mmCIF file with all atom_site columns, C-alpha atoms in Angstrom:
data_model
loop_
_atom_site.group_PDB
_atom_site.id
_atom_site.type_symbol
_atom_site.label_atom_id
_atom_site.label_alt_id
_atom_site.label_comp_id
_atom_site.label_asym_id
_atom_site.label_entity_id
_atom_site.label_seq_id
_atom_site.pdbx_PDB_ins_code
_atom_site.Cartn_x
_atom_site.Cartn_y
_atom_site.Cartn_z
_atom_site.occupancy
_atom_site.B_iso_or_equiv
_atom_site.pdbx_formal_charge
_atom_site.auth_seq_id
_atom_site.auth_comp_id
_atom_site.auth_asym_id
_atom_site.auth_atom_id
_atom_site.pdbx_PDB_model_num
ATOM 1   C CA . MET A 1 1   ? -14.637 -6.350  -7.195  1.00 93.00 ? 504 MET A CA 1
ATOM 2   C CA . LYS A 1 2   ? -17.105 -3.573  -6.443  1.00 97.00 ? 505 LYS A CA 1
ATOM 3   C CA . ILE A 1 3   ? -16.579 -1.284  -3.476  1.00 98.00 ? 506 ILE A CA 1
ATOM 4   C CA . GLU A 1 4   ? -20.337 -0.932  -3.093  1.00 98.00 ? 507 GLU A CA 1
ATOM 5   C CA . GLY A 1 5   ? -21.405 -3.517  -0.535  1.00 98.00 ? 508 GLY A CA 1
ATOM 6   C CA . ALA A 1 6   ? -17.801 -4.429  0.350   1.00 98.00 ? 509 ALA A CA 1
ATOM 7   C CA . VAL A 1 7   ? -16.374 -4.610  3.866   1.00 98.00 ? 510 VAL A CA 1
ATOM 8   C CA . VAL A 1 8   ? -13.125 -2.639  3.821   1.00 99.00 ? 511 VAL A CA 1
ATOM 9   C CA . LEU A 1 9   ? -10.220 -2.575  6.262   1.00 99.00 ? 512 LEU A CA 1
ATOM 10  C CA . VAL A 1 10  ? -7.738  0.279   5.849   1.00 98.00 ? 513 VAL A CA 1
ATOM 11  C CA . THR A 1 11  ? -4.500  0.270   7.843   1.00 98.00 ? 514 THR A CA 1
ATOM 12  C CA . GLY A 1 12  ? -3.031  3.621   8.834   1.00 97.00 ? 515 GLY A CA 1
ATOM 13  C CA . ALA A 1 13  ? -6.471  5.159   8.318   1.00 98.00 ? 516 ALA A CA 1
ATOM 14  C CA . ASN A 1 14  ? -6.313  8.147   10.658  1.00 96.00 ? 517 ASN A CA 1
ATOM 15  C CA . ARG A 1 15  ? -4.691  10.550  8.168   1.00 94.00 ? 518 ARG A CA 1
ATOM 16  C CA . GLY A 1 16  ? -3.252  11.020  4.678   1.00 92.00 ? 519 GLY A CA 1
ATOM 17  C CA . LEU A 1 17  ? -3.926  8.333   2.105   1.00 95.00 ? 520 LEU A CA 1
ATOM 18  C CA . GLY A 1 18  ? -5.493  6.023   4.661   1.00 97.00 ? 521 GLY A CA 1
ATOM 19  C CA . LEU A 1 19  ? -8.084  8.610   5.601   1.00 97.00 ? 522 LEU A CA 1
ATOM 20  C CA . GLN A 1 20  ? -8.839  9.187   1.920   1.00 97.00 ? 523 GLN A CA 1
ATOM 21  C CA . PHE A 1 21  ? -9.271  5.462   1.328   1.00 98.00 ? 524 PHE A CA 1
ATOM 22  C CA . ALA A 1 22  ? -11.745 5.294   4.193   1.00 98.00 ? 525 ALA A CA 1
ATOM 23  C CA . GLN A 1 23  ? -13.660 8.362   2.988   1.00 98.00 ? 526 GLN A CA 1
ATOM 24  C CA . GLN A 1 24  ? -13.872 7.264   -0.626  1.00 98.00 ? 527 GLN A CA 1
ATOM 25  C CA . SER A 1 25  ? -14.805 3.702   0.292   1.00 98.00 ? 528 SER A CA 1
ATOM 26  C CA . LEU A 1 26  ? -17.756 5.063   2.230   1.00 98.00 ? 529 LEU A CA 1
ATOM 27  C CA . ALA A 1 27  ? -18.660 7.364   -0.664  1.00 98.00 ? 530 ALA A CA 1
ATOM 28  C CA . ARG A 1 28  ? -18.678 4.386   -3.038  1.00 98.00 ? 531 ARG A CA 1
ATOM 29  C CA . GLY A 1 29  ? -21.150 2.557   -0.873  1.00 98.00 ? 532 GLY A CA 1
ATOM 30  C CA . ALA A 1 30  ? -19.004 0.196   1.199   1.00 98.00 ? 533 ALA A CA 1
ATOM 31  C CA . LYS A 1 31  ? -21.130 -1.774  3.629   1.00 98.00 ? 534 LYS A CA 1
ATOM 32  C CA . LYS A 1 32  ? -18.619 -1.231  6.430   1.00 98.00 ? 535 LYS A CA 1
ATOM 33  C CA . VAL A 1 33  ? -15.209 0.415   6.738   1.00 98.00 ? 536 VAL A CA 1
ATOM 34  C CA . TYR A 1 34  ? -12.771 -0.537  9.479   1.00 98.00 ? 537 TYR A CA 1
ATOM 35  C CA . ALA A 1 35  ? -10.312 2.331   10.038  1.00 98.00 ? 538 ALA A CA 1
ATOM 36  C CA . ALA A 1 36  ? -7.208  0.961   11.726  1.00 98.00 ? 539 ALA A CA 1
ATOM 37  C CA . ALA A 1 37  ? -4.590  3.034   13.554  1.00 98.00 ? 540 ALA A CA 1
ATOM 38  C CA . ARG A 1 38  ? -2.108  2.636   16.393  1.00 97.00 ? 541 ARG A CA 1
ATOM 39  C CA . ASN A 1 39  ? -4.290  4.992   18.427  1.00 97.00 ? 542 ASN A CA 1
ATOM 40  C CA . PRO A 1 40  ? -7.939  4.373   17.504  1.00 97.00 ? 543 PRO A CA 1
ATOM 41  C CA . SER A 1 41  ? -8.979  7.621   19.209  1.00 97.00 ? 544 SER A CA 1
ATOM 42  C CA . SER A 1 42  ? -7.165  9.443   16.383  1.00 97.00 ? 545 SER A CA 1
ATOM 43  C CA . VAL A 1 43  ? -9.767  8.074   13.946  1.00 97.00 ? 546 VAL A CA 1
ATOM 44  C CA . THR A 1 44  ? -12.430 10.789  13.806  1.00 96.00 ? 547 THR A CA 1
ATOM 45  C CA . LEU A 1 45  ? -14.119 10.070  10.461  1.00 98.00 ? 548 LEU A CA 1
ATOM 46  C CA . ALA A 1 46  ? -17.857 9.546   10.896  1.00 98.00 ? 549 ALA A CA 1
ATOM 47  C CA . GLY A 1 47  ? -19.286 6.267   9.679   1.00 98.00 ? 550 GLY A CA 1
ATOM 48  C CA . VAL A 1 48  ? -16.213 4.068   10.167  1.00 98.00 ? 551 VAL A CA 1
ATOM 49  C CA . THR A 1 49  ? -15.359 1.503   12.834  1.00 98.00 ? 552 THR A CA 1
ATOM 50  C CA . PRO A 1 50  ? -12.042 2.364   14.539  1.00 98.00 ? 553 PRO A CA 1
ATOM 51  C CA . VAL A 1 51  ? -9.652  -0.545  15.124  1.00 98.00 ? 554 VAL A CA 1
ATOM 52  C CA . LYS A 1 52  ? -6.525  -0.522  17.284  1.00 98.00 ? 555 LYS A CA 1
ATOM 53  C CA . LEU A 1 53  ? -3.707  -1.809  15.118  1.00 98.00 ? 556 LEU A CA 1
ATOM 54  C CA . ASP A 1 54  ? 0.060   -1.569  14.973  1.00 98.00 ? 557 ASP A CA 1
ATOM 55  C CA . VAL A 1 55  ? 1.001   -3.833  12.064  1.00 98.00 ? 558 VAL A CA 1
ATOM 56  C CA . THR A 1 56  ? 4.345   -4.619  13.713  1.00 98.00 ? 559 THR A CA 1
ATOM 57  C CA . HIS A 1 57  ? 2.638   -6.081  16.803  1.00 98.00 ? 560 HIS A CA 1
ATOM 58  C CA . ALA A 1 58  ? 1.544   -9.704  16.324  1.00 98.00 ? 561 ALA A CA 1
ATOM 59  C CA . ALA A 1 59  ? -1.122  -9.465  19.035  1.00 98.00 ? 562 ALA A CA 1
ATOM 60  C CA . ASP A 1 60  ? -2.730  -6.455  17.335  1.00 98.00 ? 563 ASP A CA 1
ATOM 61  C CA . VAL A 1 61  ? -2.793  -8.221  13.968  1.00 98.00 ? 564 VAL A CA 1
ATOM 62  C CA . THR A 1 62  ? -4.337  -11.356 15.478  1.00 98.00 ? 565 THR A CA 1
ATOM 63  C CA . ALA A 1 63  ? -6.965  -9.312  17.314  1.00 98.00 ? 566 ALA A CA 1
ATOM 64  C CA . ALA A 1 64  ? -7.828  -7.380  14.158  1.00 98.00 ? 567 ALA A CA 1
ATOM 65  C CA . ALA A 1 65  ? -8.368  -10.608 12.214  1.00 98.00 ? 568 ALA A CA 1
ATOM 66  C CA . GLU A 1 66  ? -10.596 -11.955 14.967  1.00 98.00 ? 569 GLU A CA 1
ATOM 67  C CA . HIS A 1 67  ? -12.586 -8.719  15.211  1.00 98.00 ? 570 HIS A CA 1
ATOM 68  C CA . CYS A 1 68  ? -12.856 -8.034  11.471  1.00 98.00 ? 571 CYS A CA 1
ATOM 69  C CA . GLY A 1 69  ? -13.740 -11.455 10.106  1.00 98.00 ? 572 GLY A CA 1
ATOM 70  C CA . ASP A 1 70  ? -16.126 -10.056 7.498   1.00 98.00 ? 573 ASP A CA 1
ATOM 71  C CA . VAL A 1 71  ? -13.510 -8.119  5.499   1.00 98.00 ? 574 VAL A CA 1
ATOM 72  C CA . THR A 1 72  ? -13.626 -8.462  1.698   1.00 98.00 ? 575 THR A CA 1
ATOM 73  C CA . LEU A 1 73  ? -11.113 -5.706  0.794   1.00 99.00 ? 576 LEU A CA 1
ATOM 74  C CA . LEU A 1 74  ? -7.857  -5.251  2.710   1.00 99.00 ? 577 LEU A CA 1
ATOM 75  C CA . ILE A 1 75  ? -5.958  -2.021  2.024   1.00 99.00 ? 578 ILE A CA 1
ATOM 76  C CA . ASN A 1 76  ? -2.379  -2.345  3.276   1.00 98.00 ? 579 ASN A CA 1
ATOM 77  C CA . ASN A 1 77  ? -1.667  1.357   3.584   1.00 98.00 ? 580 ASN A CA 1
ATOM 78  C CA . ALA A 1 78  ? 0.302   1.628   6.838   1.00 97.00 ? 581 ALA A CA 1
ATOM 79  C CA . GLY A 1 79  ? 3.890   2.629   6.177   1.00 96.00 ? 582 GLY A CA 1
ATOM 80  C CA . ILE A 1 80  ? 6.749   4.759   7.437   1.00 95.00 ? 583 ILE A CA 1
ATOM 81  C CA . ALA A 1 81  ? 9.630   6.664   5.824   1.00 92.00 ? 584 ALA A CA 1
ATOM 82  C CA . ARG A 1 82  ? 12.883  7.686   7.451   1.00 93.00 ? 585 ARG A CA 1
ATOM 83  C CA . VAL A 1 83  ? 15.335  10.206  6.018   1.00 90.00 ? 586 VAL A CA 1
ATOM 84  C CA . ALA A 1 84  ? 18.573  8.237   5.963   1.00 92.00 ? 587 ALA A CA 1
ATOM 85  C CA . SER A 1 85  ? 20.903  6.761   3.374   1.00 92.00 ? 588 SER A CA 1
ATOM 86  C CA . VAL A 1 86  ? 21.811  3.108   3.734   1.00 94.00 ? 589 VAL A CA 1
ATOM 87  C CA . THR A 1 87  ? 25.522  3.843   4.319   1.00 94.00 ? 590 THR A CA 1
ATOM 88  C CA . GLN A 1 88  ? 25.331  6.472   7.042   1.00 92.00 ? 591 GLN A CA 1
ATOM 89  C CA . ALA A 1 89  ? 25.697  5.553   10.702  1.00 93.00 ? 592 ALA A CA 1
ATOM 90  C CA . GLU A 1 90  ? 21.988  5.260   11.434  1.00 93.00 ? 593 GLU A CA 1
ATOM 91  C CA . GLY A 1 91  ? 21.157  3.741   8.042   1.00 94.00 ? 594 GLY A CA 1
ATOM 92  C CA . ALA A 1 92  ? 20.974  0.113   9.150   1.00 96.00 ? 595 ALA A CA 1
ATOM 93  C CA . ALA A 1 93  ? 18.664  0.856   12.081  1.00 97.00 ? 596 ALA A CA 1
ATOM 94  C CA . ALA A 1 94  ? 16.424  3.019   9.900   1.00 97.00 ? 597 ALA A CA 1
ATOM 95  C CA . LEU A 1 95  ? 16.253  0.282   7.278   1.00 97.00 ? 598 LEU A CA 1
ATOM 96  C CA . ARG A 1 96  ? 15.290  -2.359  9.841   1.00 98.00 ? 599 ARG A CA 1
ATOM 97  C CA . GLU A 1 97  ? 12.552  -0.120  11.213  1.00 98.00 ? 600 GLU A CA 1
ATOM 98  C CA . GLN A 1 98  ? 11.104  0.484   7.738   1.00 98.00 ? 601 GLN A CA 1
ATOM 99  C CA . LEU A 1 99  ? 11.297  -3.181  6.786   1.00 98.00 ? 602 LEU A CA 1
ATOM 100 C CA . GLU A 1 100 ? 9.391   -4.100  9.955   1.00 98.00 ? 603 GLU A CA 1
ATOM 101 C CA . THR A 1 101 ? 6.457   -1.847  9.027   1.00 98.00 ? 604 THR A CA 1
ATOM 102 C CA . ASN A 1 102 ? 6.539   -1.650  5.232   1.00 98.00 ? 605 ASN A CA 1
ATOM 103 C CA . VAL A 1 103 ? 7.310   -5.315  4.536   1.00 98.00 ? 606 VAL A CA 1
ATOM 104 C CA . PHE A 1 104 ? 6.815   -7.534  7.578   1.00 98.00 ? 607 PHE A CA 1
ATOM 105 C CA . GLY A 1 105 ? 3.775   -5.539  8.698   1.00 98.00 ? 608 GLY A CA 1
ATOM 106 C CA . MET A 1 106 ? 2.249   -5.958  5.251   1.00 98.00 ? 609 MET A CA 1
ATOM 107 C CA . LEU A 1 107 ? 3.098   -9.656  5.310   1.00 98.00 ? 610 LEU A CA 1
ATOM 108 C CA . ALA A 1 108 ? 1.545   -10.134 8.761   1.00 98.00 ? 611 ALA A CA 1
ATOM 109 C CA . MET A 1 109 ? -1.706  -8.480  7.714   1.00 98.00 ? 612 MET A CA 1
ATOM 110 C CA . SER A 1 110 ? -1.823  -10.353 4.408   1.00 98.00 ? 613 SER A CA 1
ATOM 111 C CA . ARG A 1 111 ? -1.299  -13.712 6.106   1.00 98.00 ? 614 ARG A CA 1
ATOM 112 C CA . ALA A 1 112 ? -3.850  -12.945 8.819   1.00 98.00 ? 615 ALA A CA 1
ATOM 113 C CA . PHE A 1 113 ? -6.542  -11.933 6.313   1.00 98.00 ? 616 PHE A CA 1
ATOM 114 C CA . ALA A 1 114 ? -5.803  -14.272 3.383   1.00 98.00 ? 617 ALA A CA 1
ATOM 115 C CA . GLY A 1 115 ? -8.106  -16.947 4.749   1.00 98.00 ? 618 GLY A CA 1
ATOM 116 C CA . ILE A 1 116 ? -10.788 -14.398 5.557   1.00 98.00 ? 619 ILE A CA 1
ATOM 117 C CA . LEU A 1 117 ? -10.728 -13.022 2.015   1.00 98.00 ? 620 LEU A CA 1
ATOM 118 C CA . GLY A 1 118 ? -10.765 -16.539 0.593   1.00 98.00 ? 621 GLY A CA 1
ATOM 119 C CA . GLY A 1 119 ? -13.721 -17.450 2.767   1.00 98.00 ? 622 GLY A CA 1
ATOM 120 C CA . HIS A 1 120 ? -15.691 -14.577 1.268   1.00 97.00 ? 623 HIS A CA 1
ATOM 121 C CA . GLY A 1 121 ? -15.128 -15.615 -2.325  1.00 97.00 ? 624 GLY A CA 1
ATOM 122 C CA . GLY A 1 122 ? -11.639 -14.205 -2.792  1.00 98.00 ? 625 GLY A CA 1
ATOM 123 C CA . GLY A 1 123 ? -12.067 -10.491 -2.272  1.00 98.00 ? 626 GLY A CA 1
ATOM 124 C CA . ALA A 1 124 ? -9.175  -8.141  -2.925  1.00 98.00 ? 627 ALA A CA 1
ATOM 125 C CA . MET A 1 125 ? -6.008  -6.786  -1.368  1.00 98.00 ? 628 MET A CA 1
ATOM 126 C CA . LEU A 1 126 ? -4.532  -3.386  -2.262  1.00 98.00 ? 629 LEU A CA 1
ATOM 127 C CA . ASN A 1 127 ? -0.894  -2.843  -1.295  1.00 98.00 ? 630 ASN A CA 1
ATOM 128 C CA . ILE A 1 128 ? 0.435   0.705   -1.193  1.00 97.00 ? 631 ILE A CA 1
ATOM 129 C CA . LEU A 1 129 ? 3.859   0.762   -2.827  1.00 97.00 ? 632 LEU A CA 1
ATOM 130 C CA . SER A 1 130 ? 5.874   3.521   -4.539  1.00 94.00 ? 633 SER A CA 1
ATOM 131 C CA . VAL A 1 131 ? 7.803   4.557   -7.617  1.00 93.00 ? 634 VAL A CA 1
ATOM 132 C CA . LEU A 1 132 ? 10.751  3.831   -5.311  1.00 92.00 ? 635 LEU A CA 1
ATOM 133 C CA . SER A 1 133 ? 9.895   0.174   -5.707  1.00 91.00 ? 636 SER A CA 1
ATOM 134 C CA . TRP A 1 134 ? 11.932  0.515   -8.932  1.00 92.00 ? 637 TRP A CA 1
ATOM 135 C CA . VAL A 1 135 ? 14.386  3.387   -8.367  1.00 91.00 ? 638 VAL A CA 1
ATOM 136 C CA . ASN A 1 136 ? 16.179  4.813   -5.361  1.00 90.00 ? 639 ASN A CA 1
ATOM 137 C CA . THR A 1 137 ? 17.529  8.052   -3.956  1.00 88.00 ? 640 THR A CA 1
ATOM 138 C CA . PRO A 1 138 ? 20.215  8.496   -1.280  1.00 90.00 ? 641 PRO A CA 1
ATOM 139 C CA . ALA A 1 139 ? 18.093  10.772  0.919   1.00 88.00 ? 642 ALA A CA 1
ATOM 140 C CA . ILE A 1 140 ? 15.660  7.945   1.714   1.00 91.00 ? 643 ILE A CA 1
ATOM 141 C CA . GLY A 1 141 ? 17.609  4.929   0.522   1.00 95.00 ? 644 GLY A CA 1
ATOM 142 C CA . GLY A 1 142 ? 16.204  2.542   3.108   1.00 96.00 ? 645 GLY A CA 1
ATOM 143 C CA . TYR A 1 143 ? 12.641  3.496   2.226   1.00 95.00 ? 646 TYR A CA 1
ATOM 144 C CA . GLY A 1 144 ? 13.301  2.521   -1.384  1.00 95.00 ? 647 GLY A CA 1
ATOM 145 C CA . VAL A 1 145 ? 14.768  -0.811  -0.283  1.00 97.00 ? 648 VAL A CA 1
ATOM 146 C CA . SER A 1 146 ? 11.653  -1.499  1.803   1.00 97.00 ? 649 SER A CA 1
ATOM 147 C CA . LYS A 1 147 ? 9.295   -0.597  -1.046  1.00 97.00 ? 650 LYS A CA 1
ATOM 148 C CA . ALA A 1 148 ? 11.221  -2.771  -3.508  1.00 97.00 ? 651 ALA A CA 1
ATOM 149 C CA . ALA A 1 149 ? 10.830  -5.656  -1.068  1.00 98.00 ? 652 ALA A CA 1
ATOM 150 C CA . ALA A 1 150 ? 7.131   -4.854  -0.626  1.00 98.00 ? 653 ALA A CA 1
ATOM 151 C CA . TRP A 1 151 ? 6.671   -4.924  -4.404  1.00 97.00 ? 654 TRP A CA 1
ATOM 152 C CA . THR A 1 152 ? 8.228   -8.383  -4.585  1.00 97.00 ? 655 THR A CA 1
ATOM 153 C CA . LEU A 1 153 ? 6.067   -9.472  -1.646  1.00 98.00 ? 656 LEU A CA 1
ATOM 154 C CA . THR A 1 154 ? 2.984   -8.192  -3.482  1.00 98.00 ? 657 THR A CA 1
ATOM 155 C CA . ASN A 1 155 ? 3.910   -10.255 -6.537  1.00 97.00 ? 658 ASN A CA 1
ATOM 156 C CA . ALA A 1 156 ? 4.380   -13.336 -4.345  1.00 98.00 ? 659 ALA A CA 1
ATOM 157 C CA . LEU A 1 157 ? 1.000   -12.799 -2.674  1.00 98.00 ? 660 LEU A CA 1
ATOM 158 C CA . ARG A 1 158 ? -0.677  -12.370 -6.057  1.00 98.00 ? 661 ARG A CA 1
ATOM 159 C CA . HIS A 1 159 ? 0.592   -15.723 -7.280  1.00 98.00 ? 662 HIS A CA 1
ATOM 160 C CA . GLU A 1 160 ? -0.075  -17.566 -4.021  1.00 98.00 ? 663 GLU A CA 1
ATOM 161 C CA . LEU A 1 161 ? -3.610  -16.227 -3.556  1.00 98.00 ? 664 LEU A CA 1
ATOM 162 C CA . ARG A 1 162 ? -4.749  -16.476 -7.166  1.00 97.00 ? 665 ARG A CA 1
ATOM 163 C CA . ALA A 1 163 ? -6.071  -20.000 -6.623  1.00 97.00 ? 666 ALA A CA 1
ATOM 164 C CA . GLN A 1 164 ? -8.544  -18.751 -4.008  1.00 98.00 ? 667 GLN A CA 1
ATOM 165 C CA . GLY A 1 165 ? -9.701  -15.933 -6.293  1.00 98.00 ? 668 GLY A CA 1
ATOM 166 C CA . THR A 1 166 ? -8.102  -13.032 -4.401  1.00 98.00 ? 669 THR A CA 1
ATOM 167 C CA . GLN A 1 167 ? -7.240  -9.992  -6.487  1.00 98.00 ? 670 GLN A CA 1
ATOM 168 C CA . VAL A 1 168 ? -3.925  -8.483  -5.342  1.00 98.00 ? 671 VAL A CA 1
ATOM 169 C CA . VAL A 1 169 ? -3.282  -4.943  -6.551  1.00 98.00 ? 672 VAL A CA 1
ATOM 170 C CA . GLY A 1 170 ? 0.018   -3.060  -6.355  1.00 98.00 ? 673 GLY A CA 1
ATOM 171 C CA . PHE A 1 171 ? -0.316  0.738   -6.060  1.00 97.00 ? 674 PHE A CA 1
ATOM 172 C CA . HIS A 1 172 ? 2.647   2.809   -7.251  1.00 95.00 ? 675 HIS A CA 1
ATOM 173 C CA . ALA A 1 173 ? 3.007   6.566   -6.953  1.00 92.00 ? 676 ALA A CA 1
ATOM 174 C CA . GLY A 1 174 ? 5.603   9.302   -6.887  1.00 88.00 ? 677 GLY A CA 1
ATOM 175 C CA . TYR A 1 175 ? 5.153   12.279  -4.591  1.00 80.00 ? 678 TYR A CA 1
ATOM 176 C CA . ILE A 1 176 ? 1.727   12.673  -2.970  1.00 85.00 ? 679 ILE A CA 1
ATOM 177 C CA . ASP A 1 177 ? 0.753   15.670  -0.876  1.00 77.00 ? 680 ASP A CA 1
ATOM 178 C CA . THR A 1 178 ? 0.666   14.010  2.567   1.00 67.00 ? 681 THR A CA 1
ATOM 179 C CA . ASP A 1 179 ? 2.622   14.280  5.809   1.00 65.00 ? 682 ASP A CA 1
ATOM 180 C CA . LEU A 1 180 ? 5.118   11.791  4.374   1.00 62.00 ? 683 LEU A CA 1
ATOM 181 C CA . THR A 1 181 ? 6.320   14.308  1.762   1.00 59.00 ? 684 THR A CA 1
ATOM 182 C CA . ARG A 1 182 ? 6.076   17.463  3.843   1.00 61.00 ? 685 ARG A CA 1
ATOM 183 C CA . GLY A 1 183 ? 9.197   19.536  3.272   1.00 61.00 ? 686 GLY A CA 1
ATOM 184 C CA . PHE A 1 184 ? 9.847   18.212  -0.241  1.00 62.00 ? 687 PHE A CA 1
ATOM 185 C CA . ASP A 1 185 ? 9.659   21.153  -2.657  1.00 62.00 ? 688 ASP A CA 1
ATOM 186 C CA . ILE A 1 186 ? 8.377   19.257  -5.691  1.00 67.00 ? 689 ILE A CA 1
ATOM 187 C CA . ALA A 1 187 ? 5.156   18.780  -7.628  1.00 69.00 ? 690 ALA A CA 1
ATOM 188 C CA . LYS A 1 188 ? 2.807   16.415  -5.785  1.00 74.00 ? 691 LYS A CA 1
ATOM 189 C CA . ALA A 1 189 ? -0.357  14.530  -6.680  1.00 84.00 ? 692 ALA A CA 1
ATOM 190 C CA . THR A 1 190 ? -3.412  14.981  -4.486  1.00 91.00 ? 693 THR A CA 1
ATOM 191 C CA . PRO A 1 191 ? -4.526  12.160  -2.171  1.00 90.00 ? 694 PRO A CA 1
ATOM 192 C CA . GLU A 1 192 ? -8.060  12.510  -3.542  1.00 95.00 ? 695 GLU A CA 1
ATOM 193 C CA . ASP A 1 193 ? -6.962  11.815  -7.118  1.00 95.00 ? 696 ASP A CA 1
ATOM 194 C CA . VAL A 1 194 ? -4.627  8.899   -6.465  1.00 95.00 ? 697 VAL A CA 1
ATOM 195 C CA . VAL A 1 195 ? -7.086  7.129   -4.156  1.00 97.00 ? 698 VAL A CA 1
ATOM 196 C CA . HIS A 1 196 ? -9.818  7.553   -6.762  1.00 97.00 ? 699 HIS A CA 1
ATOM 197 C CA . GLN A 1 197 ? -7.561  5.905   -9.358  1.00 97.00 ? 700 GLN A CA 1
ATOM 198 C CA . ALA A 1 198 ? -6.623  3.104   -6.967  1.00 98.00 ? 701 ALA A CA 1
ATOM 199 C CA . LEU A 1 199 ? -10.222 2.205   -6.154  1.00 98.00 ? 702 LEU A CA 1
ATOM 200 C CA . ASP A 1 200 ? -11.082 2.373   -9.860  1.00 98.00 ? 703 ASP A CA 1
ATOM 201 C CA . ALA A 1 201 ? -8.298  -0.170  -10.460 1.00 98.00 ? 704 ALA A CA 1
ATOM 202 C CA . VAL A 1 202 ? -9.692  -2.487  -7.785  1.00 98.00 ? 705 VAL A CA 1
ATOM 203 C CA . GLU A 1 203 ? -13.144 -2.285  -9.347  1.00 98.00 ? 706 GLU A CA 1
ATOM 204 C CA . ALA A 1 204 ? -11.710 -2.873  -12.835 1.00 98.00 ? 707 ALA A CA 1
ATOM 205 C CA . GLY A 1 205 ? -9.971  -6.071  -11.717 1.00 98.00 ? 708 GLY A CA 1
ATOM 206 C CA . ASP A 1 206 ? -6.475  -4.676  -12.377 1.00 98.00 ? 709 ASP A CA 1
ATOM 207 C CA . GLU A 1 207 ? -3.336  -6.050  -10.754 1.00 97.00 ? 710 GLU A CA 1
ATOM 208 C CA . GLU A 1 208 ? -1.304  -2.841  -10.809 1.00 96.00 ? 711 GLU A CA 1
ATOM 209 C CA . VAL A 1 209 ? -2.057  0.879   -10.828 1.00 97.00 ? 712 VAL A CA 1
ATOM 210 C CA . MET A 1 210 ? 0.391   3.716   -11.534 1.00 95.00 ? 713 MET A CA 1
ATOM 211 C CA . VAL A 1 211 ? -1.275  6.964   -10.567 1.00 93.00 ? 714 VAL A CA 1
ATOM 212 C CA . ASP A 1 212 ? 1.006   9.652   -12.013 1.00 90.00 ? 715 ASP A CA 1
ATOM 213 C CA . GLU A 1 213 ? 3.082   10.360  -15.086 1.00 90.00 ? 716 GLU A CA 1
ATOM 214 C CA . LEU A 1 214 ? 6.420   10.008  -13.277 1.00 89.00 ? 717 LEU A CA 1
ATOM 215 C CA . THR A 1 215 ? 5.560   6.509   -12.119 1.00 91.00 ? 718 THR A CA 1
ATOM 216 C CA . ARG A 1 216 ? 4.296   5.469   -15.545 1.00 91.00 ? 719 ARG A CA 1
ATOM 217 C CA . ARG A 1 217 ? 7.488   6.745   -17.199 1.00 91.00 ? 720 ARG A CA 1
ATOM 218 C CA . VAL A 1 218 ? 9.741   4.970   -14.712 1.00 91.00 ? 721 VAL A CA 1
ATOM 219 C CA . LYS A 1 219 ? 7.867   1.675   -15.154 1.00 88.00 ? 722 LYS A CA 1
ATOM 220 C CA . GLN A 1 220 ? 7.955   2.022   -18.936 1.00 87.00 ? 723 GLN A CA 1
ATOM 221 C CA . GLY A 1 221 ? 11.687  2.736   -18.840 1.00 85.00 ? 724 GLY A CA 1
ATOM 222 C CA . LEU A 1 222 ? 12.311  -0.210  -16.545 1.00 78.00 ? 725 LEU A CA 1
ATOM 223 C CA . SER A 1 223 ? 10.331  -2.531  -18.785 1.00 67.00 ? 726 SER A CA 1
ATOM 224 C CA . HIS A 1 224 ? 12.190  -1.236  -21.853 1.00 62.00 ? 727 HIS A CA 1
ATOM 225 C CA . SER A 1 225 ? 15.572  -1.743  -20.192 1.00 57.00 ? 728 SER A CA 1
ATOM 226 C CA . LEU A 1 226 ? 14.729  -5.285  -19.143 1.00 50.00 ? 729 LEU A CA 1
ATOM 227 C CA . TYR A 1 227 ? 13.459  -6.058  -22.636 1.00 45.00 ? 730 TYR A CA 1
ATOM 228 C CA . LEU A 1 228 ? 16.635  -4.766  -24.282 1.00 42.00 ? 731 LEU A CA 1
ATOM 229 C CA . LYS A 1 229 ? 18.794  -6.681  -21.814 1.00 46.00 ? 732 LYS A CA 1
ATOM 230 C CA . ASP A 1 230 ? 16.867  -9.849  -22.577 1.00 48.00 ? 733 ASP A CA 1
ATOM 231 C CA . VAL A 1 231 ? 16.923  -9.612  -26.375 1.00 39.00 ? 734 VAL A CA 1
ATOM 232 C CA . MET A 1 232 ? 20.515  -8.355  -26.524 1.00 35.00 ? 735 MET A CA 1
ATOM 233 C CA . GLY A 1 233 ? 21.875  -10.834 -24.001 1.00 42.00 ? 736 GLY A CA 1
ATOM 234 C CA . GLY A 1 234 ? 23.116  -8.110  -21.628 1.00 39.00 ? 737 GLY A CA 1
#
């Protein structure tokens, strides 16, 4: 689908990737951009319509669907990360918190807007995932679990919404220079570049976009491993 003339809703749009998605959607000629955040007063970008939304609150999700019934592109960007391994004392609580936002929040928004997208000819849904959909690291083990679940959810949504013509795109990335990765001393992609690639993928009709070399290598290695396991009977 084309961003020009689209009505876009971005969750977690007050900063980081969400802010970039809102900015670049406007730059590409979106008809309207809803910028959703827990605190709508934190949305300061000119030209957008702020929306109060906590994706873990059912009432907020319902209100957003009622208020934003003209949406043709839903960008499920809202997410959280907690530094905790799954085995440490606070690991279970941290995992539950991340699942509530990164998986059940995404599911709530997708369910609330599926009919809206279908009613406008199908539209598109872009789900922000991670290279940690496929690998994991002890420092943020629960985050990886939540992103793996969100990847599987994205695949389920793609199959279930295909009949109504909705394009469902999975976005995978390694480290991006946002608040989420502050303190990590490692090479990072810029939000501007990865958002540009993601919106290009939406416009190209793609179902998946990997925006950096690390992510592409991990996916290629995963695919190769699964292929060898299949052909060798492992």
